[in-house]
Each structure stands twice: as C-alpha cells, then as structure tokens.
Coordinates of C-alpha atoms and ligand atoms in Angstrom, one line a residue:
M850 CA 119.1 42.9 118.1
K851 CA 122.5 44.0 119.3
E852 CA 125.2 44.0 116.6
K853 CA 127.9 41.6 117.6
R854 CA 131.5 42.7 116.8
I855 CA 133.8 40.1 115.6
R856 CA 137.4 40.3 116.8
F857 CA 139.9 40.7 114.0
F858 CA 141.7 37.5 114.8
F859 CA 138.4 35.5 114.5
S860 CA 137.2 37.2 111.4
V861 CA 137.0 35.4 108.0
H862 CA 139.1 38.4 106.7
F863 CA 142.0 37.4 108.9
K864 CA 141.5 33.7 108.2
I865 CA 141.5 34.1 104.5
A866 CA 144.6 36.3 104.7
L867 CA 146.3 33.8 107.0
V868 CA 145.6 30.9 104.7
F869 CA 147.0 32.9 101.8
V870 CA 150.2 33.8 103.7
L871 CA 150.6 30.3 105.2
L872 CA 150.2 28.7 101.7
L873 CA 152.8 31.2 100.3
M874 CA 155.2 30.5 103.2
I875 CA 154.9 26.8 102.9
S876 CA 155.4 26.9 99.2
V877 CA 158.4 29.2 99.4
E878 CA 159.9 27.2 102.2
I879 CA 159.5 23.9 100.3
I880 CA 160.8 25.3 97.0
G881 CA 163.6 27.2 99.0
A882 CA 164.7 24.1 100.8
I883 CA 164.7 21.9 97.6
F884 CA 166.4 24.6 95.6
I885 CA 169.2 25.4 98.2
R886 CA 169.9 21.7 98.6
E887 CA 170.0 21.1 94.8
L888 CA 172.1 24.3 94.5
E889 CA 174.6 23.2 97.1
A890 CA 174.8 19.7 95.8
S891 CA 175.4 20.8 92.3
T892 CA 177.8 23.5 93.2
I893 CA 179.9 21.1 95.2
H894 CA 179.7 18.2 92.8
T895 CA 180.8 20.5 90.0
F896 CA 183.6 21.9 92.0
E897 CA 184.8 18.5 93.0
S898 CA 184.5 16.9 89.6
N899 CA 186.3 19.9 88.0
M900 CA 188.9 19.8 90.5
T901 CA 189.4 15.9 90.1
T902 CA 189.6 16.3 86.3
Q903 CA 192.2 19.0 86.6
V904 CA 194.2 17.0 89.1
E905 CA 194.1 14.0 86.9
T906 CA 195.3 16.0 84.0
L907 CA 197.9 17.7 86.1
A908 CA 199.0 14.2 87.4
T909 CA 199.5 12.9 83.7
N910 CA 201.4 16.0 82.7
L911 CA 203.6 15.6 85.8
G912 CA 204.1 12.0 85.1
S913 CA 205.6 12.7 81.7
E914 CA 207.7 15.7 83.0
M915 CA 209.1 13.6 85.9
S916 CA 210.3 10.8 83.5
Q917 CA 212.7 13.2 81.7
R918 CA 216.3 12.2 82.2
N919 CA 217.6 15.7 82.7
D920 CA 217.2 16.6 86.3
E921 CA 217.6 20.3 86.3
P922 CA 215.0 21.3 83.8
K923 CA 212.7 18.6 85.1
E924 CA 212.7 20.1 88.6
Q925 CA 212.2 23.5 87.1
N926 CA 209.3 22.3 84.9
T927 CA 207.5 20.5 87.6
K928 CA 207.7 23.5 89.8
Q929 CA 206.5 25.6 86.9
I930 CA 203.5 23.4 86.2
L931 CA 202.5 23.3 89.9
S932 CA 202.7 27.1 90.3
E933 CA 200.7 27.4 87.0
F934 CA 198.2 25.1 88.4
S935 CA 198.0 27.1 91.6
K936 CA 194.8 29.1 91.0
S937 CA 192.5 30.8 93.4
D938 CA 190.7 27.6 94.4
V939 CA 193.8 25.7 94.9
L940 CA 195.3 26.1 98.4
E941 CA 198.3 23.9 97.8
A942 CA 199.6 21.4 95.2
R943 CA 202.4 19.3 96.3
L944 CA 204.3 16.7 94.4
V945 CA 205.9 13.7 96.3
D946 CA 208.1 11.2 94.8
D947 CA 207.6 7.5 95.3
K948 CA 209.9 7.5 98.3
G949 CA 207.7 10.0 100.1
I950 CA 210.2 13.0 99.6
V951 CA 208.5 16.3 98.8
I952 CA 209.6 17.4 95.4
A953 CA 207.7 20.6 95.0
T954 CA 204.8 22.6 96.4
S955 CA 202.9 25.5 95.1
D956 CA 202.7 27.2 98.6
P957 CA 205.5 29.6 98.8
N958 CA 205.4 29.4 102.5
L959 CA 206.1 25.6 102.5
Q960 CA 209.0 25.8 100.1
G961 CA 211.1 24.5 103.2
D962 CA 209.4 21.2 103.1
I963 CA 211.1 20.4 99.6
G964 CA 213.6 17.6 99.9
K965 CA 212.1 16.6 103.2
K966 CA 209.9 13.6 104.0
N967 CA 206.4 14.4 103.4
D968 CA 204.6 14.7 106.8
Y969 CA 200.9 15.0 105.8
E970 CA 200.1 11.4 105.4
L971 CA 201.6 8.3 104.0
F972 CA 201.0 8.0 100.3
N973 CA 201.1 4.6 98.7
A974 CA 200.0 2.8 95.6
F975 CA 196.6 2.7 96.9
S976 CA 196.3 6.1 98.3
Q977 CA 194.3 7.7 95.5
K978 CA 191.9 9.9 97.4
K979 CA 189.1 12.6 96.8
E980 CA 187.7 13.8 100.0
E981 CA 186.4 16.7 101.9
R982 CA 187.9 17.3 105.2
K983 CA 188.5 20.0 107.8
D984 CA 191.8 21.8 107.4
Q985 CA 193.5 21.4 110.8
Q986 CA 195.2 24.8 110.7
T987 CA 192.4 27.0 109.5
G988 CA 189.5 24.8 110.6
K989 CA 187.8 25.5 107.3
R990 CA 186.5 22.8 104.8
V991 CA 188.8 21.8 102.1
F992 CA 188.8 19.3 99.3
V993 CA 191.8 16.9 99.0
N994 CA 192.9 15.0 95.9
I995 CA 195.6 12.6 96.1
E996 CA 196.6 11.1 92.7
Q997 CA 199.3 8.7 91.9
I998 CA 201.6 9.8 89.2
Y999 CA 202.5 7.0 86.7
S1000 CA 205.5 6.8 84.5
P1001 CA 204.6 7.4 80.8
T1002 CA 204.6 3.8 80.2
G1003 CA 202.0 3.4 82.9
D1004 CA 203.6 0.5 84.7
A1005 CA 205.1 2.2 87.8
V1006 CA 204.1 4.7 90.3
I1007 CA 206.7 7.4 90.3
G1008 CA 205.1 9.8 92.7
F1009 CA 202.1 11.3 94.2
L1010 CA 200.1 14.6 93.6
Y1011 CA 198.5 16.2 96.5
V1012 CA 196.1 18.9 95.9
K1013 CA 194.2 20.8 98.6
S1014 CA 191.4 23.1 97.2
D1015 CA 189.2 25.7 98.9
I1016 CA 185.7 24.2 99.1
E1017 CA 184.7 26.4 101.8
S1018 CA 184.2 29.4 99.4
K1019 CA 181.7 27.3 97.4
Y1020 CA 179.8 26.6 100.6
Q1021 CA 180.0 30.3 101.4
Q1022 CA 178.6 31.1 97.9
V1023 CA 175.7 28.7 98.5
S1024 CA 174.9 30.3 101.9
D1025 CA 175.1 33.9 100.3
I1026 CA 172.5 32.7 97.9
T1027 CA 170.4 31.2 100.6
L1028 CA 170.6 34.5 102.5
I1029 CA 169.4 36.4 99.3
F1030 CA 166.6 33.9 98.9
F1031 CA 165.6 34.5 102.5
Y1032 CA 165.5 38.3 102.2
A1033 CA 163.5 37.9 98.9
S1034 CA 161.1 35.6 100.5
M1035 CA 160.7 37.9 103.5
I1036 CA 159.9 40.8 101.0
A1037 CA 157.5 38.5 99.2
L1038 CA 155.9 37.6 102.5
V1039 CA 155.3 41.3 103.4
F1040 CA 153.8 41.9 99.9
S1041 CA 151.8 38.7 100.1
V1042 CA 150.3 39.7 103.5
I1043 CA 149.2 43.1 102.0
I1044 CA 147.8 41.6 99.0
A1045 CA 146.1 38.7 100.9
L1046 CA 144.5 41.3 103.2
L1047 CA 143.3 43.3 100.3
V1048 CA 142.0 40.3 98.4
A1049 CA 140.3 38.9 101.6
R1050 CA 138.7 42.3 102.1
T1051 CA 137.0 42.1 98.6
I1052 CA 135.4 39.0 99.8
T1053 CA 134.6 39.9 103.3
K1054 CA 133.3 43.5 102.7
P1055 CA 130.2 42.3 100.8
I1056 CA 129.7 39.6 103.3
G1057 CA 130.0 42.1 106.1
E1058 CA 127.5 44.5 104.5
M1059 CA 125.1 41.5 104.0
K1060 CA 125.5 40.7 107.7
Q1061 CA 124.7 44.2 108.7
Q1062 CA 121.7 44.3 106.3
A1063 CA 120.5 40.9 107.8
E1064 CA 120.6 42.3 111.2
R1065 CA 118.7 45.4 110.1
V1066 CA 116.2 43.0 108.5
A1067 CA 115.9 41.1 111.7
N1068 CA 115.2 44.3 113.5
G1069 CA 112.3 45.0 111.1
D1070 CA 114.1 47.7 109.1
Y1071 CA 113.7 46.7 105.3
S1072 CA 114.8 50.1 104.0
G1073 CA 118.4 49.4 103.1
H1074 CA 120.0 47.4 100.4
V1075 CA 123.4 45.7 100.0
E1076 CA 125.7 47.1 97.4
V1077 CA 126.4 44.7 94.5
Y1078 CA 130.1 44.8 93.7
G1079 CA 130.4 42.7 90.7
K1080 CA 128.9 39.8 88.7
D1081 CA 130.8 37.1 90.6
E1082 CA 129.3 34.6 93.1
L1083 CA 129.3 37.3 95.8
G1084 CA 127.6 39.7 93.5
Q1085 CA 124.9 37.2 92.8
L1086 CA 124.6 36.4 96.4
G1087 CA 124.1 40.1 97.1
E1088 CA 121.4 40.3 94.5
T1089 CA 119.6 37.3 95.9
F1090 CA 119.9 38.7 99.3
N1091 CA 118.3 42.0 98.3
E1092 CA 115.6 39.9 96.5
V1093 CA 115.0 38.0 99.8
S1094 CA 114.8 41.0 101.9
F1095 CA 112.3 42.7 99.5
R1096 CA 110.2 39.5 99.6
I1097 CA 110.3 39.4 103.4
E1098 CA 109.3 43.1 103.5
E1099 CA 106.4 42.3 101.0
A1100 CA 105.4 39.2 103.2
Q1101 CA 105.7 41.3 106.3
E1102 CA 103.5 44.0 104.9
T1103 CA 100.9 41.5 103.7
M1104 CA 100.9 40.0 107.1
E1105 CA 100.5 43.2 108.8
A1106 CA 97.7 44.2 106.4
E1107 CA 96.1 40.8 107.0
R1108 CA 96.4 41.3 110.9
R1109 CA 94.9 44.8 110.7
R1110 CA 92.0 43.5 108.6
L1111 CA 91.5 40.5 111.1
D1112 CA 91.6 43.1 113.9
S1113 CA 89.0 45.3 112.3
V1114 CA 86.8 42.4 111.4
L1115 CA 87.0 41.1 115.0
T1116 CA 86.2 44.5 116.3
H1117 CA 83.2 45.2 114.2
M1118 CA 81.9 41.7 114.4
T1119 CA 78.4 41.5 116.0
D1120 CA 79.4 38.3 117.5
G1121 CA 81.8 37.8 120.3
V1122 CA 85.1 36.0 119.6
I1123 CA 87.6 34.4 122.0
G1124 CA 90.8 32.7 120.9
T1125 CA 92.8 30.5 123.2
D1126 CA 96.2 28.9 123.1
R1127 CA 96.7 25.1 123.2
L1128 CA 96.2 25.1 126.9
G1129 CA 92.9 26.9 126.8
N1130 CA 94.2 30.3 128.1
I1131 CA 92.7 33.4 126.4
I1132 CA 95.0 35.1 124.0
L1133 CA 92.5 37.1 122.0
I1134 CA 89.1 38.5 122.8
N1135 CA 87.1 41.1 120.9
D1136 CA 85.1 44.0 122.3
M1137 CA 81.8 42.3 121.6
A1138 CA 82.8 39.2 123.7
T1139 CA 83.8 41.5 126.5
N1140 CA 80.6 43.3 126.3
V1141 CA 78.5 40.0 126.2
L1142 CA 80.5 38.7 129.2
R1143 CA 80.5 42.0 131.0
T1144 CA 84.2 42.0 131.6
S1145 CA 87.2 43.7 130.3
T1146 CA 90.1 42.5 128.1
Q1147 CA 92.7 42.9 131.0
D1148 CA 90.6 40.7 133.3
V1149 CA 90.3 37.8 131.1
M1150 CA 93.7 37.8 129.2
N1151 CA 95.7 34.7 129.9
R1152 CA 92.9 33.3 132.0
S1153 CA 91.4 29.9 131.3
I1154 CA 88.4 30.0 128.9
L1155 CA 86.6 27.4 131.1
E1156 CA 86.8 29.8 134.1
V1157 CA 85.7 32.8 132.1
L1158 CA 82.7 31.1 130.5
R1159 CA 82.1 29.4 134.0
L1160 CA 82.3 25.9 132.5
D1161 CA 85.0 24.6 134.8
E1162 CA 82.6 22.6 136.9
N1163 CA 81.2 20.5 134.1
Y1164 CA 83.9 20.7 131.3
T1165 CA 87.5 20.1 130.7
F1166 CA 89.3 21.8 128.0
R1167 CA 89.8 18.5 126.2
M1168 CA 86.2 18.1 126.2
L1169 CA 85.6 21.3 124.4
L1170 CA 88.3 20.5 121.9
E1171 CA 87.1 16.9 121.1
E1172 CA 83.4 17.5 121.1
Q1173 CA 83.7 20.9 119.4
N1174 CA 80.0 21.3 120.2
E1175 CA 77.8 24.2 120.8
L1176 CA 76.7 25.1 124.3
L1177 CA 73.9 27.3 125.6
L1178 CA 75.3 29.3 128.6
D1179 CA 72.9 30.8 131.1
F1180 CA 74.4 33.9 132.8
S1181 CA 71.2 35.1 134.0
E1182 CA 72.0 34.3 137.7
Q1183 CA 75.4 36.1 137.5
F1184 CA 74.1 39.2 135.7
G1185 CA 70.8 39.5 137.6
E1186 CA 68.8 39.7 134.4
A1187 CA 68.1 37.3 131.6
M1188 CA 71.2 36.5 129.6
L1189 CA 71.6 33.6 127.4
I1190 CA 74.6 33.1 125.3
R1191 CA 75.3 30.5 122.6
A1192 CA 78.8 29.5 122.4
E1193 CA 80.2 27.6 119.4
F1194 CA 83.6 26.0 119.7
S1195 CA 86.0 25.1 116.9
M1196 CA 89.7 24.0 117.4
I1197 CA 92.5 25.4 115.4
R1198 CA 94.7 22.7 113.9
R1199 CA 97.8 23.1 112.1
E1200 CA 98.5 21.2 108.8
S1201 CA 100.9 18.9 110.8
G1202 CA 97.8 18.0 113.0
F1203 CA 99.2 19.8 116.0
I1204 CA 96.3 21.6 117.9
S1205 CA 97.3 25.1 118.5
G1206 CA 94.1 26.4 120.2
L1207 CA 90.5 27.0 120.3
V1208 CA 88.1 29.6 118.9
C1209 CA 84.9 30.3 120.5
V1210 CA 82.1 32.4 119.0
L1211 CA 79.6 34.0 121.4
H1212 CA 76.0 35.0 120.3
D1213 CA 73.6 36.8 122.7
V1214 CA 70.5 34.7 122.1
T1215 CA 68.6 36.1 125.1
E1216 CA 66.1 38.0 122.7
K1217 CA 65.9 35.1 120.4
E1218 CA 65.2 32.6 123.1
K1219 CA 62.7 35.0 124.7
D1220 CA 60.9 35.4 121.3
E1221 CA 61.0 31.6 120.9
E1222 CA 59.5 31.1 124.3
E1223 CA 56.9 33.7 123.6
R1224 CA 56.0 31.9 120.3
R1225 CA 55.8 28.5 122.1
Q1226 CA 53.6 30.0 124.8
F1227 CA 51.4 31.7 122.2
V1228 CA 50.9 28.5 120.3
S1229 CA 50.0 26.6 123.6
N1230 CA 47.7 29.4 124.5
V1231 CA 45.8 29.3 121.2
S1232 CA 45.5 25.6 121.3
H1233 CA 44.3 25.6 124.8
E1234 CA 41.7 28.5 124.2
L1235 CA 40.3 26.6 121.2
R1236 CA 40.2 23.3 122.9
T1237 CA 37.9 24.5 125.8
P1238 CA 35.0 25.7 123.6
L1239 CA 35.6 22.8 121.3
T1240 CA 35.4 20.2 124.0
S1241 CA 32.2 21.7 125.4
M1242 CA 30.7 21.8 122.0
R1243 CA 31.6 18.2 121.3
S1244 CA 29.9 17.2 124.5
Y1245 CA 26.7 19.0 123.6
I1246 CA 26.7 17.8 120.0
E1247 CA 27.2 14.1 121.2
A1248 CA 24.4 14.6 123.6
L1249 CA 22.1 15.9 120.8
I1250 CA 23.2 13.0 118.6
D1251 CA 22.5 10.6 121.4
G1252 CA 18.8 11.7 121.3
A1253 CA 18.7 15.0 123.2
W1254 CA 17.6 16.7 120.0
Q1255 CA 14.3 15.2 120.4
D1256 CA 14.0 16.6 123.9
P1257 CA 12.3 20.0 123.5
D1258 CA 13.3 21.1 126.9
V1259 CA 17.1 20.6 126.6
A1260 CA 17.7 20.7 122.8
P1261 CA 17.4 24.5 122.3
M1262 CA 19.5 25.1 125.3
F1263 CA 22.2 22.8 124.0
L1264 CA 22.1 24.4 120.7
R1265 CA 22.4 27.9 122.3
V1266 CA 25.5 26.9 124.2
T1267 CA 27.0 25.5 120.9
Q1268 CA 26.1 28.8 119.2
E1269 CA 27.8 31.0 122.1
E1270 CA 30.9 28.8 121.9
T1271 CA 31.1 29.2 118.2
N1272 CA 30.6 32.9 118.5
R1273 CA 33.4 33.1 121.2
M1274 CA 35.7 31.1 118.9
I1275 CA 34.9 33.3 116.0
R1276 CA 35.6 36.4 118.2
M1277 CA 38.9 35.0 119.4
I1278 CA 39.9 34.1 115.9
N1279 CA 39.0 37.6 114.7
D1280 CA 40.9 39.1 117.5
L1281 CA 43.9 36.9 116.6
L1282 CA 43.8 37.9 113.0
Q1283 CA 43.6 41.5 113.9
L1284 CA 46.6 41.1 116.1
S1285 CA 48.5 39.3 113.6
R1286 CA 47.8 42.1 111.0
M1287 CA 49.0 44.6 113.5
D1288 CA 52.1 42.5 114.1
A1289 CA 52.8 42.4 110.4
N1290 CA 52.3 46.2 110.2
K1291 CA 49.5 45.5 107.8
I1292 CA 46.9 47.7 109.4
T1293 CA 46.5 51.2 108.1
L1294 CA 44.8 53.7 110.3
N1295 CA 42.0 55.8 108.8
T1296 CA 42.8 58.8 110.8
E1297 CA 40.6 61.9 110.9
L1298 CA 40.6 65.0 113.1
V1299 CA 38.2 64.3 115.9
N1300 CA 37.2 66.1 118.9
L1301 CA 38.2 63.6 121.5
N1302 CA 35.8 65.2 124.1
E1303 CA 32.8 64.4 121.9
L1304 CA 34.1 61.0 120.9
F1305 CA 34.6 59.9 124.6
N1306 CA 31.1 61.3 125.5
Y1307 CA 29.5 59.4 122.7
V1308 CA 31.1 56.2 123.9
L1309 CA 30.1 56.8 127.5
D1310 CA 26.5 57.7 126.5
R1311 CA 26.3 54.3 124.8
F1312 CA 27.4 52.7 127.9
D1313 CA 24.9 54.7 130.1
M1314 CA 22.1 53.4 127.7
L1315 CA 23.3 49.9 128.3
L1316 CA 23.5 50.3 132.0
K1317 CA 20.0 51.7 132.1
D1318 CA 18.7 48.6 130.3
S1319 CA 20.7 46.1 132.5
D1320 CA 20.7 45.2 136.1
K1321 CA 24.3 46.3 136.6
Q1322 CA 24.9 48.6 139.4
H1323 CA 27.6 50.7 137.9
K1324 CA 27.6 54.5 137.6
I1325 CA 29.7 56.4 135.0
K1326 CA 31.1 59.7 136.2
R1327 CA 32.8 62.1 133.7
E1328 CA 35.6 64.7 134.6
F1329 CA 36.4 66.2 131.4
T1330 CA 38.2 69.3 130.4
K1331 CA 35.9 71.8 129.0
R1332 CA 37.9 72.5 125.9
A1333 CA 37.4 70.7 122.7
I1334 CA 40.5 68.4 122.1
W1335 CA 41.2 67.8 118.4
V1336 CA 43.3 64.8 117.7
D1337 CA 44.1 62.8 114.6
I1338 CA 42.8 59.3 115.3
D1339 CA 41.2 56.2 113.8
T1340 CA 37.8 56.6 115.3
D1341 CA 36.7 53.0 114.9
R1342 CA 39.8 51.7 116.6
M1343 CA 39.7 54.2 119.4
I1344 CA 36.0 53.3 120.1
Q1345 CA 37.1 49.6 120.1
V1346 CA 39.8 50.4 122.8
L1347 CA 37.5 52.4 124.9
D1348 CA 34.8 49.7 124.7
N1349 CA 37.2 47.1 125.7
I1350 CA 38.5 49.1 128.8
L1351 CA 34.9 50.2 129.9
N1352 CA 33.7 46.5 129.4
N1353 CA 36.6 45.3 131.6
A1354 CA 35.9 48.0 134.2
M1355 CA 32.4 46.5 134.5
K1356 CA 33.4 42.9 134.2
Y1357 CA 36.0 43.1 136.9
S1358 CA 33.8 45.3 139.3
P1359 CA 31.1 42.6 140.2
A1360 CA 29.7 44.8 143.0
G1361 CA 29.2 47.8 140.8
G1362 CA 30.5 51.1 142.0
N1363 CA 31.7 54.2 140.1
I1364 CA 33.4 54.2 136.8
T1365 CA 35.3 57.4 136.6
C1366 CA 36.2 58.7 133.3
R1367 CA 38.6 61.6 132.9
L1368 CA 40.0 63.6 130.0
L1369 CA 42.7 66.1 130.4
E1370 CA 45.4 67.7 128.4
T1371 CA 49.1 68.1 129.3
H1372 CA 51.7 70.1 127.5
K1373 CA 52.1 67.6 124.6
N1374 CA 49.6 64.8 125.4
V1375 CA 46.1 64.3 126.0
V1376 CA 45.3 61.7 128.7
L1377 CA 42.2 59.6 129.1
S1378 CA 41.7 57.6 132.2
I1379 CA 39.0 55.1 133.4
S1380 CA 38.9 54.1 136.9
D1381 CA 36.8 51.4 138.5
E1382 CA 36.1 50.3 142.0
G1383 CA 36.3 46.6 141.3
L1384 CA 38.7 43.7 142.0
G1385 CA 42.0 45.5 141.0
I1386 CA 45.0 43.7 139.8
P1387 CA 47.8 42.3 142.0
K1388 CA 50.9 44.5 141.8
Q1389 CA 53.2 41.7 140.3
Q1390 CA 50.8 41.2 137.5
L1391 CA 50.3 44.8 136.5
G1392 CA 52.9 44.6 133.7
K1393 CA 51.4 41.4 132.2
V1394 CA 47.8 42.4 131.6
F1395 CA 48.7 43.8 128.2
D1396 CA 50.2 40.3 127.2
R1397 CA 48.3 38.1 124.9
F1398 CA 45.9 35.6 126.6
Y1399 CA 47.1 36.9 129.9
R1400 CA 44.3 36.9 132.6
V1401 CA 44.6 37.4 136.3
D1402 CA 41.8 35.0 136.9
K1403 CA 41.4 32.7 133.9
A1404 CA 38.1 31.1 135.1
R1405 CA 36.5 34.3 135.7
S1406 CA 37.5 35.9 132.6
R1407 CA 36.3 32.9 130.5
E1408 CA 33.1 33.0 132.4
M1409 CA 32.7 36.6 131.3
G1410 CA 33.3 35.7 127.8
G1411 CA 36.9 37.1 127.7
S1412 CA 39.7 35.8 125.6
G1413 CA 42.7 37.7 127.1
L1414 CA 43.3 39.5 123.9
G1415 CA 41.3 42.7 124.5
L1416 CA 44.1 44.5 126.2
A1417 CA 46.7 43.2 123.8
I1418 CA 44.8 44.6 120.8
S1419 CA 44.2 47.9 122.7
K1420 CA 47.9 48.2 123.3
E1421 CA 48.8 47.6 119.6
A1422 CA 46.1 50.1 118.4
I1423 CA 47.4 52.9 120.9
K1424 CA 51.0 52.2 119.8
A1425 CA 49.9 52.5 116.2
H1426 CA 48.7 56.0 117.1
G1427 CA 52.0 57.0 118.7
G1428 CA 50.5 56.9 122.2
N1429 CA 50.9 55.0 125.3
I1430 CA 48.7 52.7 127.6
W1431 CA 49.2 51.7 131.1
V1432 CA 47.5 50.6 134.3
E1433 CA 47.6 51.6 138.0
S1434 CA 45.8 49.3 140.4
E1435 CA 45.4 48.3 144.1
E1436 CA 44.0 45.0 144.6
G1437 CA 40.5 44.9 146.0
K1438 CA 40.1 48.6 145.6
G1439 CA 40.1 49.1 141.8
S1440 CA 42.1 49.9 138.7
T1441 CA 42.8 52.9 136.6
F1442 CA 43.7 52.5 132.9
F1443 CA 45.3 55.4 131.2
I1444 CA 45.7 56.3 127.6
S1445 CA 47.9 59.0 126.4
L1446 CA 47.9 60.4 122.9
P1447 CA 50.1 62.8 121.3
Y1448 CA 48.5 66.3 121.1
E1449 CA 49.3 69.8 119.6
P1450 CA 47.2 72.3 121.6
Y1451 CA 47.6 75.1 119.1
E1452 CA 45.7 73.2 116.6
E1453 CA 42.7 73.5 118.7
E1454 CA 42.9 77.4 118.7
L1455 CA 43.3 77.3 114.9
W1456 CA 40.0 75.3 114.7
E1457 CA 38.2 77.6 117.2
Ligands
ADP2617 P1 39.8 39.5 128.9 O1 39.1 39.2 127.7 O2 40.1 38.3 129.8 O3 39.1 40.6 129.6 P2 41.8 41.5 128.4 O4 42.9 41.6 127.7 O5 40.8 42.6 128.2 O6 41.2 40.1 128.5 O7 42.3 41.8 130.0 C1 43.2 40.8 130.4 C2 43.2 40.6 131.9 O8 43.4 41.8 132.7 C3 41.8 40.2 132.3 O9 41.6 38.9 132.2 C4 41.8 40.6 133.8 O10 42.4 39.6 134.6 C5 42.6 41.8 133.9 N1 41.9 43.1 133.9 C6 41.5 43.9 132.8 N2 40.9 45.0 133.2 C7 40.7 44.9 134.5 C8 40.1 45.8 135.6 N3 39.5 46.9 135.2 N4 40.1 45.2 136.8 C9 40.8 44.2 137.1 N5 41.3 43.4 136.3 C10 41.4 43.7 134.9

C-alpha cells in the first residue's frame, strides 16, 4: 500500500491550529470592539460632563461677578476668571452680555472682538447648548457649551458664556489606545499561532504515527509499535492500537499456521480433494486429485468442476449443490484402463446461509470395485457349481423314491451317480477350503530339502504306471538335467501341483500324444515344464486359466470331473514357495505349463 501524503493545508494539524487562531482572533476582535466602544463612550462622556459642570460653575461665578456695581474691577475680574478657566482643554471661553456684545474672551488672539457684537451665533434666553461640532477654521471636533448667566437673584439673564473645548484630543487618546490594542493583539496572534501549532502537533503527532503503523500493518509488517506519549485519551488510543496490532498479528499467525496445516493435510491425504468457488470453478486441488484424474494443477485451475469430472452432459452445478450426493465416475474409457472414482460432494455454506462453494472428495475405487466384482462372481460360481451336482442328485433320488430302488437294473447305477456327484462336491468343497486357507495365509509349508530331480521322477513314474493300466494313448517323455537339484519345498503340495498339471495335460489331450516333462536350472531358478500335444488354450484366455472356476470349455471340464479350481490352487501353492507358474499355448497344438522355483546352485555342491 502506498503511503498517501496529506498536504499541510488539508491536515488536521493545520485545522486545529486554524481553529485556535480563529477563535482567538474572533474573541480578541469582539472584546476589542466592545472595549474600544466603551472606552470611547466613557472618555467622551466624562469629558463632556466635566466640561459642562465646570462651565456651569464658571457661569455662576461670572453671574455674581457681573452683578457688581463697580465696572472697572468687574471687567478685570471677569477677564481674570476667564483666563484662569482657560486650561489646556479649553480652546476659548467667551463672555457675551445680554445685548450680544462680547465682554471678554480667553483667546489672546481674539481680544479685538471685545466690545463688538458677538459674531459666532445668536445667543438668547433659550440658547443653552452642549454639543459637539466641527470647528470651521481647524476642521477638528470641538465641544461647545453655551450657558446663560443669571443675575445673583436668578430672575434675569445678564449674559452668556460660550466655551469651546478640545474634544478632538480625547478622540485621539482613544484612537492611540486602539492602536496599542491592535499591536498587542497582533503580537498575541503571532504567539497564539506558534502555540496553536505546537499544541496541535502534540495531538497530531501520535495520530500520524498511528496512521503510519496502520499502513505498515496493512502491508503485513507487524514488527513496529506506536509510541505512547502520555496517559490521556491519545495515550490510551495508542495503547489500544498496539494491542489491536498485536492481536491482528496473532490472528494472522494462527491463520497462517492453520493454512499450512490444511495444506499439508491436503497434500498428504490419500483421497483427492477439489474445492470450487460458488460458480463451480476449481480454486483448490490437491496432488492426489490431480493424480487420480491424470491431470495437472495448472490445467484444471479455474476450470469448471463439471468439465473436469466430465459431468457436464448430465449434471448442472446446481444439481451437485442441491443433491449433495455421491457419484461413481467411470474414467476407464478416457484412460484406456479400468478406473472407477467415487466422488462425494458437499457444499460449503457460510453462517449467513450464503453458499460459497463445493468440496469434492475423490476416492479411487477401481480395486475395491474389482474385488467386489470378483467376490460376486465367486459366490455366483460356487452356487452354480453346487447346483449342478445337487440337481442331478435330486433327480436320481426322486427316481429312486418313485420306485426305481426296487429295480435291480437301474438302482445301483443311480446310486453310483449320486455317490460320484457327492464325491465331486466334497472334492470341490475341499478345494475351496484349501483356497480359503491359502487366502487367509493360514497354510504353513512343511518344507524339507528335496532333490527335485527325484521327486519329479517319482511323480512321473506313478503316471507311467497309471497309463500302463489304462487305455490312454499318452506317452511321457523326460528331459531332465543330470544334476541333482536340491530345493526347499513342501513335498505334498508340490506333488499336488504336478499331479494337477499332468492330469490336465492328459484330460485336455483326448487324442493322446507326448507329454514332455523338462527340468532345467537357470542362474537363480529351477524350471519345471510339462508340455502336451492337446487342445491348447486360446490366446486371449491364457491369463485366465489360473482364475478360480475358470474353464475354457465348461462342459468338457465338468465331464472330466474338473471343478476349475485346480490351477488356482496350484498357483497359490507355487506363490507360497516364492515361485512362479505360467502357461504358453497354441490352440489345437498343445500347451506348456512352467513352474519356476527359487534355487541356490551352490547348496547342491555342498551336498555333493
Ligand atoms: P479343471 O478342473 O477344469 O481342469 P483347472 O483349474 O485345472 O480346472 O484348469 C482350468 C482350465 O484350464 C481348464 O478347465 C481348461 O479349460 C484349461 N486347461 C488346463 N490345462 C490345460 C491343458 N493342458 N490344455 C488345455 N487346456 C487346459
């Protein structure tokens, strides 16, 4: 995240300072305005009332002076009084008699007016005045008092007193004070700006630091902490902020650990897992799932799950979500070999009910299904194999019950067939029991060191004897190594295996022919082989003859008393010896069964 710089004039720092200064200016202005107005009013009022009082007193004094009989001293006295009265504030004091003749003036420059008609204005009995006006000569403001002078008895106006005083200087005083006030407020403003900036900084500095720390946290750097400057609200905010970033760091670490754990669980899961978003596009897939589907993460990421699981023809994403079912997917055709996958779907729903996606778990059930199929096949085979002899036995027994037992010609034959079928069933059950014991690994081999050369010869000698007594046209040929081959084997089981293969060689070579038996040693193995010149086995069925109940020609095999379990038992027995059994065959020409057993040649030398 890029750090955004705030211009100074938009900053809180500036705004707080501005508010301070504006508040101060407004208060200073208001206080100043009221103060100046009041000061001016009171200064002027005081001056005017003082002046009026003095003028009134003067008028009274002059009144009594002017009533004196003696003219000379009277004139002198009034002049004296006027000139005494003439102070710095008084510009002119003029005395006018009741006829309008100037008697005296305090202004030395206007002494010429004395004895002349007063030219200022007409004074009369009602011309008592107090007023501020502009002086016509100087243009300055003056305060004019006109007072009637009464005779001591108070019954007649004997003259007028005119006093012009300097009010302009008072105004000047007020304006000087205003100027001082202005300068003082300017200085206060400068100081207040400085103080306001400093105070605002103490507020904005921690906020600025918190902002920077918040940006670092947003970028995933939790290492820093903000400085806590005090115990005030900002200090507490700083502490809380540190606490919050610590908590976020903790939560982030927990989440990260959780994510890693989930990742490792998903990676090591034996089932495939696919996660989608709410539209069904794949956003998560583990290695197992890509293995099962034979694809790669890049190929399926952000693709629709329906497409990847090849469900788009029959299903919609909504159906998967709503039905939340289990599907068995057959990929055998695409992969060119058996592949069955069980897919379980479950939707991810938030607490608010909002569906945020789907999780699909994939299991490779190919083997399981194959096993299941084999089991079903086995049960069906066993039932079928048992039903045939039982059905024929039932018919014979029914015939016997129906009276055939009394017939000496058929009864023995019927009973013999029944006996044969019973024997066949017992044989089959024994074979099955033996196989089931082998499956459960319950058989133990009673191994002993045997000369395989001798053992094979012994078995073949028995068959030679049998052939001599029967009408079979087979000839047994032996192609053995001359050396004695000592191997660790369970003699009984090996004889059983060889008997079975030799019996088969005769059974499936109806026209007789040679049965060639070979014994040879290789570097680490000994190989026995038995070849006949009989019917042979079709190529495509070669791999199946060792399966339980598998017979190329069911009818013929049953006719020969076979159950289809002989080779299966042989295979298990050879496997238990750590060896191998297989067949090569050409249809119509004959088959060769091979048995290889592990063999250590030096042991032979030891024995020799
Ligand atoms: P069975 O009791 O039917 O002989 P086996 O397990 O011994 O059962 O043999 C399985 C099947 O393999 C036989 O039914 C037969 O079709 C075939 N088979 C076995 N040996 C030979 C052989 N030498 N020649 C031709 N087919 C054979």
